[in-house]
Short mmCIF file of C-alpha atoms and ligand atoms in Angstrom, two decimals:
data_model
loop_
_atom_site.label_atom_id
_atom_site.label_comp_id
_atom_site.label_asym_id
_atom_site.label_seq_id
_atom_site.Cartn_x
_atom_site.Cartn_y
_atom_site.Cartn_z
CA MET A 277 -13.05 13.42 18.74
CA GLU A 278 -13.21 12.86 15.55
CA LYS A 279 -13.03 8.70 14.61
CA PRO A 280 -9.45 8.32 12.63
CA LEU A 281 -8.50 7.63 9.86
CA LEU A 282 -6.99 3.94 10.60
CA ALA A 283 -3.94 2.82 8.57
CA VAL A 284 -2.76 -0.83 9.17
CA ILE A 285 0.63 -1.60 8.18
CA ILE A 286 2.22 -5.33 7.78
CA PRO A 287 5.63 -5.96 7.32
CA CYS A 288 6.43 -8.98 4.85
CA PHE A 289 9.41 -11.43 3.76
CA ASN A 290 7.96 -13.99 2.04
CA GLU A 291 4.93 -14.61 2.85
CA GLU A 292 2.79 -15.45 0.08
CA LEU A 293 1.35 -17.94 1.91
CA CYS A 294 0.06 -15.68 4.27
CA ILE A 295 -0.68 -12.07 3.32
CA ARG A 296 -4.02 -12.51 1.52
CA LYS A 297 -5.88 -14.25 4.32
CA THR A 298 -4.97 -11.85 6.61
CA VAL A 299 -5.83 -8.53 4.58
CA GLU A 300 -9.46 -10.42 4.30
CA GLN A 301 -9.43 -11.31 8.19
CA LEU A 302 -8.40 -7.36 8.32
CA PHE A 303 -10.95 -6.19 6.33
CA VAL A 304 -13.73 -7.97 8.85
CA VAL A 305 -12.61 -5.97 11.25
CA PHE A 306 -12.46 -3.19 9.37
CA LYS A 307 -16.21 -3.66 8.69
CA SER A 308 -16.96 -4.51 11.87
CA LEU A 309 -14.95 -0.62 13.19
CA ILE A 310 -16.88 1.19 10.24
CA GLU A 311 -20.29 -0.63 11.61
CA LYS A 312 -19.61 0.15 14.95
CA ASN A 313 -19.11 4.04 13.43
CA LYS A 314 -15.18 4.02 15.20
CA ILE A 315 -12.95 4.20 11.66
CA GLN A 316 -13.78 6.38 8.84
CA PRO A 317 -14.11 3.86 6.26
CA GLU A 318 -11.50 5.06 3.69
CA SER A 319 -9.32 3.13 6.01
CA TYR A 320 -6.65 1.58 4.46
CA ILE A 321 -3.91 -1.17 4.75
CA TYR A 322 -0.22 -0.64 3.56
CA LEU A 323 1.80 -3.63 3.54
CA ILE A 324 5.34 -3.25 2.97
CA ASP A 325 7.68 -5.83 1.02
CA ASP A 326 10.87 -6.41 2.76
CA GLY A 327 12.46 -7.60 -0.55
CA SER A 328 10.97 -10.96 -0.93
CA VAL A 329 11.36 -13.51 -3.20
CA ASP A 330 8.79 -15.13 -3.76
CA SER A 331 5.46 -13.89 -4.95
CA THR A 332 4.23 -11.54 -2.32
CA TRP A 333 4.74 -8.90 -4.36
CA ASP A 334 3.01 -10.01 -7.26
CA ILE A 335 -0.59 -11.04 -4.58
CA ILE A 336 0.01 -7.52 -2.93
CA ARG A 337 -0.63 -5.93 -6.40
CA GLU A 338 -3.12 -8.26 -7.12
CA LEU A 339 -4.78 -7.32 -3.95
CA HIS A 340 -4.53 -3.35 -4.98
CA ASN A 341 -5.85 -4.06 -8.20
CA GLU A 342 -9.04 -5.24 -7.02
CA ASN A 343 -9.30 -2.96 -3.53
CA PRO A 344 -6.99 0.62 -3.96
CA LEU A 345 -7.13 0.22 -0.17
CA VAL A 346 -4.78 -2.09 -0.08
CA LYS A 347 -1.87 -0.06 -0.85
CA GLY A 348 2.24 -0.95 -0.54
CA GLN A 349 5.57 -0.61 -0.89
CA LYS A 350 8.71 -2.92 -2.06
CA PHE A 351 12.13 -2.63 -1.15
CA ILE A 352 14.88 -3.54 -3.68
CA ARG A 353 16.17 -5.57 -0.90
CA ASN A 354 15.65 -7.65 2.67
CA TYR A 355 16.29 -4.56 5.11
CA GLY A 356 14.85 -6.24 8.18
CA ASN A 357 11.58 -5.69 10.04
CA GLN A 358 12.29 -2.29 11.76
CA LYS A 359 13.02 -1.16 8.58
CA ALA A 360 10.20 -2.60 6.79
CA LEU A 361 8.26 -1.24 9.96
CA ILE A 362 9.45 2.23 9.80
CA ALA A 363 8.88 2.74 6.02
CA GLY A 364 5.00 1.89 6.76
CA LEU A 365 5.18 4.66 8.91
CA GLU A 366 6.46 7.09 7.22
CA GLY A 367 4.26 5.55 3.44
CA VAL A 368 0.68 6.44 5.63
CA GLN A 369 2.44 9.49 7.02
CA VAL A 370 2.98 10.78 3.43
CA LEU A 371 -0.17 8.82 2.33
CA GLY A 372 -2.21 11.04 5.60
CA CYS A 373 -3.90 9.19 8.23
CA ASP A 374 -5.16 9.63 12.15
CA CYS A 375 -3.36 6.88 13.59
CA VAL A 376 -1.62 3.68 12.42
CA VAL A 377 -0.74 0.08 13.60
CA SER A 378 1.67 -2.42 12.89
CA ILE A 379 1.00 -6.15 12.76
CA ASP A 380 2.42 -9.33 11.36
CA ALA A 381 2.04 -10.94 8.24
CA ASP A 382 1.19 -14.15 10.01
CA LEU A 383 -1.10 -12.47 11.89
CA GLN A 384 -0.24 -13.89 15.00
CA GLN A 385 -0.95 -10.65 16.92
CA ASP A 386 -5.49 -11.34 18.05
CA GLU A 387 -6.60 -9.04 15.29
CA TRP A 388 -9.26 -8.17 17.25
CA ALA A 389 -7.27 -5.98 19.70
CA ILE A 390 -7.63 -3.16 17.37
CA GLU A 391 -10.50 -2.31 18.36
CA LYS A 392 -9.02 -1.56 22.12
CA PHE A 393 -6.55 0.50 20.92
CA VAL A 394 -8.57 2.44 18.42
CA ASP A 395 -10.59 3.07 22.07
CA GLU A 396 -7.54 3.94 23.55
CA TYR A 397 -6.61 6.21 20.73
CA MET A 398 -9.99 7.92 21.45
CA ASN A 399 -9.43 7.85 24.89
CA GLY A 400 -6.77 10.16 23.87
CA TYR A 401 -3.56 8.03 24.04
CA ASP A 402 -0.94 9.13 21.31
CA ILE A 403 0.70 5.57 21.65
CA VAL A 404 -1.02 2.18 22.66
CA SER A 405 1.09 -0.94 23.25
CA GLY A 406 -0.38 -4.42 22.62
CA ILE A 407 1.55 -6.89 25.50
CA ARG A 408 1.46 -10.50 24.71
CA ASN A 409 -1.32 -12.33 27.21
CA ASP A 410 1.80 -15.26 26.92
CA ARG A 411 4.67 -16.79 25.08
CA ARG A 412 3.28 -20.21 24.32
CA THR A 413 3.58 -19.89 20.84
CA ASP A 414 7.40 -19.38 20.81
CA SER A 415 9.92 -22.12 20.97
CA PHE A 416 11.76 -22.43 24.44
CA LEU A 417 15.03 -20.90 23.39
CA LYS A 418 13.20 -17.80 22.16
CA LYS A 419 11.32 -17.62 25.36
CA SER A 420 13.64 -17.45 27.17
CA THR A 421 16.10 -15.42 25.51
CA ALA A 422 13.33 -12.62 24.68
CA ILE A 423 12.89 -12.80 28.33
CA ALA A 424 16.43 -12.18 29.39
CA PHE A 425 16.62 -9.45 26.66
CA TYR A 426 14.18 -7.49 27.89
CA LYS A 427 15.06 -8.15 31.75
CA LEU A 428 18.54 -6.96 30.46
CA MET A 429 16.80 -4.02 28.83
CA ASN A 430 15.20 -2.36 31.70
CA LEU A 431 18.15 -3.25 33.77
CA LEU A 432 20.17 -0.92 31.72
CA GLY A 433 17.95 2.06 31.76
CA ALA A 434 15.92 1.32 28.37
CA LYS A 435 12.37 0.83 29.83
CA ILE A 436 10.84 -1.22 27.45
CA PRO A 437 7.43 -3.33 28.91
CA VAL A 438 8.46 -7.24 29.13
CA ASN A 439 6.41 -9.08 25.70
CA HIS A 440 5.79 -5.92 24.16
CA SER A 441 6.15 -6.66 20.32
CA ASP A 442 6.07 -4.70 17.47
CA TYR A 443 1.73 -4.43 17.53
CA ARG A 444 1.00 -0.95 18.64
CA LEU A 445 -1.03 1.91 17.65
CA VAL A 446 0.70 4.94 17.02
CA SER A 447 -1.18 8.77 16.41
CA ARG A 448 0.12 11.05 13.77
CA ARG A 449 1.25 13.42 16.47
CA ALA A 450 3.41 10.61 17.28
CA LEU A 451 4.40 9.88 13.41
CA GLU A 452 5.44 13.85 13.50
CA VAL A 453 7.79 13.43 16.53
CA MET A 454 9.25 10.61 14.82
CA ALA A 455 10.45 12.18 11.88
CA LYS A 456 12.54 14.48 13.50
CA TYR A 457 14.66 11.21 14.81
CA PRO A 458 17.02 10.79 11.76
CA GLU A 459 18.65 7.97 12.79
CA THR A 460 19.50 4.89 11.23
CA GLY A 461 19.16 2.44 13.56
CA LEU A 462 16.14 3.46 14.84
CA PHE A 463 14.86 0.69 17.46
CA LEU A 464 11.17 1.28 17.18
CA ARG A 465 10.44 -0.77 20.35
CA GLY A 466 12.32 1.86 22.97
CA PHE A 467 11.90 4.51 20.93
CA PHE A 468 8.28 5.13 21.04
CA HIS A 469 8.56 4.82 24.89
CA GLU A 470 11.28 7.41 25.26
CA LEU A 471 9.12 10.06 23.66
CA GLY A 472 7.02 10.75 26.59
CA LEU A 473 3.83 10.83 24.81
CA LYS A 474 0.89 9.59 26.37
CA THR A 475 1.00 5.54 26.42
CA ALA A 476 -1.83 2.91 26.75
CA TYR A 477 -1.11 -0.70 26.95
CA VAL A 478 -3.43 -3.20 25.54
CA LYS A 479 -3.46 -7.32 26.24
CA PHE A 480 -3.43 -9.86 23.57
CA ASP A 481 -3.14 -13.33 22.75
CA VAL A 482 -0.82 -14.93 20.77
CA LYS A 483 -1.98 -17.78 17.76
CA PRO A 484 0.55 -19.85 16.06
CA ARG A 485 1.73 -18.61 12.89
CA MET A 486 -0.91 -18.87 9.94
CA ALA A 487 1.16 -20.40 7.11
CA GLY A 488 4.99 -20.99 6.73
CA GLU A 489 7.78 -20.38 8.73
CA SER A 490 9.13 -18.44 11.32
CA LYS A 491 11.57 -15.20 8.96
CA PHE A 492 13.52 -14.37 12.05
CA ASN A 493 16.58 -16.94 12.50
CA PHE A 494 18.47 -16.43 15.72
CA ILE A 495 21.14 -14.15 14.24
CA LYS A 496 18.36 -11.72 13.25
CA LEU A 497 17.87 -12.02 16.47
CA LEU A 498 20.76 -11.64 18.24
CA GLU A 499 20.95 -8.52 15.38
CA LEU A 500 17.62 -6.67 16.64
CA SER A 501 18.69 -6.94 20.33
CA LEU A 502 22.19 -5.94 19.82
CA THR A 503 20.79 -2.58 17.93
CA GLY A 504 18.50 -2.61 20.85
CA ILE A 505 20.73 -2.17 23.37
CA THR A 506 24.01 0.07 21.59
CA SER A 507 21.27 2.25 20.63
CA PHE A 508 19.45 2.81 23.77
CA SER A 509 22.35 2.33 26.45
CA ILE A 510 25.92 3.57 27.68
CA VAL A 511 25.51 1.36 30.56
CA PRO A 512 27.78 -1.11 28.93
CA LEU A 513 30.30 1.30 28.46
CA ARG A 514 30.33 2.26 32.32
CA ILE A 515 30.20 -1.57 33.30
CA ILE A 516 33.51 -1.16 31.50
CA ALA A 517 35.79 1.47 32.66
CA MET A 518 34.38 0.35 35.89
CA LEU A 519 35.71 -3.22 35.70
CA GLY A 520 38.96 -2.04 34.20
CA PHE A 521 39.32 0.33 36.80
CA LEU A 522 38.62 -2.05 40.12
CA MET A 523 41.22 -4.56 37.73
CA ALA A 524 43.43 -1.82 38.13
CA LEU A 525 43.60 -1.29 41.55
CA PHE A 526 43.56 -4.75 42.27
CA GLY A 527 46.42 -5.30 40.42
CA PHE A 528 48.18 -2.62 42.09
CA ILE A 529 47.12 -3.91 45.71
CA VAL A 530 48.74 -6.93 44.44
CA GLY A 531 51.64 -5.70 43.20
CA ILE A 532 52.37 -3.68 46.45
CA GLU A 533 51.45 -6.51 49.12
CA ALA A 534 54.53 -8.67 46.71
CA VAL A 535 56.87 -6.26 46.96
CA PHE A 536 56.04 -6.41 50.37
CA GLU A 537 56.74 -9.76 51.23
CA LYS A 538 59.62 -10.06 48.71
CA ILE A 539 61.41 -7.36 51.42
CA PHE A 540 59.96 -8.59 55.17
CA PHE A 541 59.90 -12.43 53.80
CA ASN A 542 62.20 -12.44 50.82
CA ASP A 543 58.92 -14.95 49.69
CA ALA A 544 58.18 -14.14 46.02
CA PRO A 545 55.06 -15.60 44.65
CA ASN A 546 55.21 -18.06 42.18
CA GLY A 547 53.99 -20.82 39.97
CA MET A 548 53.04 -20.91 36.46
CA MET A 549 49.79 -21.58 37.33
CA THR A 550 48.63 -18.79 38.85
CA THR A 551 50.22 -16.94 35.52
CA ILE A 552 48.42 -18.82 33.09
CA ILE A 553 44.58 -18.21 35.15
CA LEU A 554 45.44 -14.22 35.39
CA LEU A 555 46.77 -14.38 31.85
CA CYS A 556 43.46 -16.25 30.55
CA VAL A 557 40.91 -14.21 32.70
CA PHE A 558 42.37 -10.94 32.30
CA GLY A 559 42.84 -11.12 28.43
CA GLY A 560 39.50 -12.83 28.27
CA ILE A 561 37.67 -9.61 30.06
CA GLN A 562 39.99 -7.69 28.27
CA LEU A 563 38.63 -8.39 24.82
CA PHE A 564 34.85 -9.01 26.06
CA CYS A 565 35.25 -5.19 26.56
CA VAL A 566 37.00 -4.80 23.64
CA GLY A 567 33.77 -6.55 21.73
CA ILE A 568 31.51 -4.04 23.40
CA ILE A 569 33.10 -1.48 22.73
CA GLY A 570 32.62 -2.50 19.15
CA GLU A 571 29.56 -2.64 19.23
CA TYR A 572 29.25 1.25 20.04
CA VAL A 573 32.31 1.83 17.38
CA GLY A 574 30.14 0.00 14.99
CA GLN A 575 26.86 1.97 15.68
CA ILE A 576 28.70 5.16 15.17
CA PHE A 577 30.23 3.79 11.77
CA ARG A 578 26.53 2.96 11.02
CA GLU A 579 24.92 6.32 11.67
CA VAL A 580 27.89 8.49 10.50
CA LYS A 581 27.47 7.45 7.34
CA ASP A 582 24.40 8.67 6.90
CA ARG A 583 23.09 5.97 4.46
CA PRO A 584 19.17 5.58 3.78
CA ARG A 585 17.38 3.38 5.94
CA TYR A 586 15.96 1.84 2.91
CA ILE A 587 15.67 1.62 -0.99
CA LYS A 588 12.28 1.80 -2.06
CA ASP A 589 12.04 -0.35 -5.28
CA GLU A 590 8.37 0.40 -6.02
CA GLU A 591 5.51 1.85 -4.42
CA LEU A 592 1.32 1.20 -4.59
CA LYS A 593 -0.86 3.98 -3.70
N1 UDP B 270 9.73 -9.90 8.68
C1 UDP B 270 10.25 -8.67 8.02
N2 UDP B 270 11.64 -8.77 7.14
C2 UDP B 270 12.26 -9.93 8.23
C3 UDP B 270 11.56 -10.68 8.47
C4 UDP B 270 10.83 -10.85 9.27
O1 UDP B 270 9.66 -7.71 7.25
O2 UDP B 270 13.09 -9.76 7.36
C5 UDP B 270 8.20 -9.65 8.80
C6 UDP B 270 7.65 -10.89 8.70
O3 UDP B 270 7.29 -11.53 6.89
C7 UDP B 270 6.43 -10.86 9.61
C8 UDP B 270 7.18 -9.81 11.30
O4 UDP B 270 7.90 -9.61 10.26
O5 UDP B 270 5.33 -10.10 8.95
C9 UDP B 270 7.57 -10.91 11.88
O6 UDP B 270 8.50 -12.06 11.70
P1 UDP B 270 7.65 -13.34 12.02
O7 UDP B 270 6.00 -13.62 11.90
O8 UDP B 270 8.54 -14.45 10.42
O9 UDP B 270 8.48 -13.58 13.47
P2 UDP B 270 7.77 -14.05 14.44
O10 UDP B 270 6.70 -14.16 15.18
O11 UDP B 270 8.44 -15.58 14.60
O12 UDP B 270 8.33 -13.45 15.82
MG1 MG B 271 5.06 -14.45 13.42
#
C-alpha cells in the first residue's frame, strides 16, 4: 500500500490559547512521519471552529496564510463537538485524503500515537481507535459518570470500547460509508464501531489540558450521552414495556387477592399509607418511563425535521 495522505481534524471551541501551539506541535509530528517515509508531505491539518466567540478563527486564518497546509471552516454558531467532528470528516473527504485522525484542540491526547495509528492503517485497518491508558486528568465526577455511561451503553447493546474518546483514525473507505448515513444525531463513537469495518486499538496517554478550561459542561455531557443512548439502543423502550406488563400483572394478582379476602374472610386491606406509597411509586415509575419515551420521540422529532447538521460560515481550503 502507498503511504497515505493524512489529514488531522481538530474541533475548536474558544481555543485561542491552544490552537497555535497545537498546530505547531502537530507539524513536528508530521515532519517526523514524513522523514520516516510514513505519510505524504502534503498531509494537512483541518480545524473546525465550532462558533467560537474569541479570536480562534482569526488565529486559524493567520495559520492558513502562513502555511496553506492549515485549512479549516467556521460554523455560524456553536453546534457541539460531535457536529464539528462530522464537519471535519466531511470537509477532508471533499478536499481529499487517504485517512483522517481527529484530535482535541488542547492536545490532551498524546499526539505521537498518530504514528501508531498510521502503522495500523498500513496494516489494513479502516478504523483505529485510541484508548486512554487512564483517566487521571479527569475529575472524580467526570471519571465516574463516564465509566457508568460506557457500562450502560454496553449493557444496552451498543458496543463502545471503554475509555475511547474521539481520538481515532478512519480511512477514506470509512468516510465513504459515513456519507451514506444521513441521520442528524450521528454519535460517532458508537457509529464507527457498528459499521463492522476492520478496527484496531491503540493505547495512548492523556495529558492535562494545555491551556484554558474544559469546553464541556455537565449539560453538554448529559446531552451527548442521551443522544448516544437513544440513537443506539431501543433496549430502554423494551424495559419500559416489560416493566408496565409486570406492574399490571402485579396489580391484577393483588386485586384478585383482595376480592378473595373480602368474600371469604370479610377482611378488606386498608390504610392511607399504602395508597400514598403506591401512588408515589407507580406515579414516579410512569413519569420516568414517559420521560424515556419522550427522549426517543425527541430524537425522531429532530431527525424528521431533516435539518442540516450544521451551517458553514466560511471555509479556508
Ligand atoms: N469542543 C467543540 N465544541 C464544543 C465543546 C468542545 O468543538 O461545544 C471541542 C474543544 O475545543 C476541544 C474538544 O472539543 O477541541 C474537547 O473539548 P475539551 O478538551 O474542552 O473537553 P474535555 O477534554 O474536557 O473532555
Ligand atoms: Mg480536553
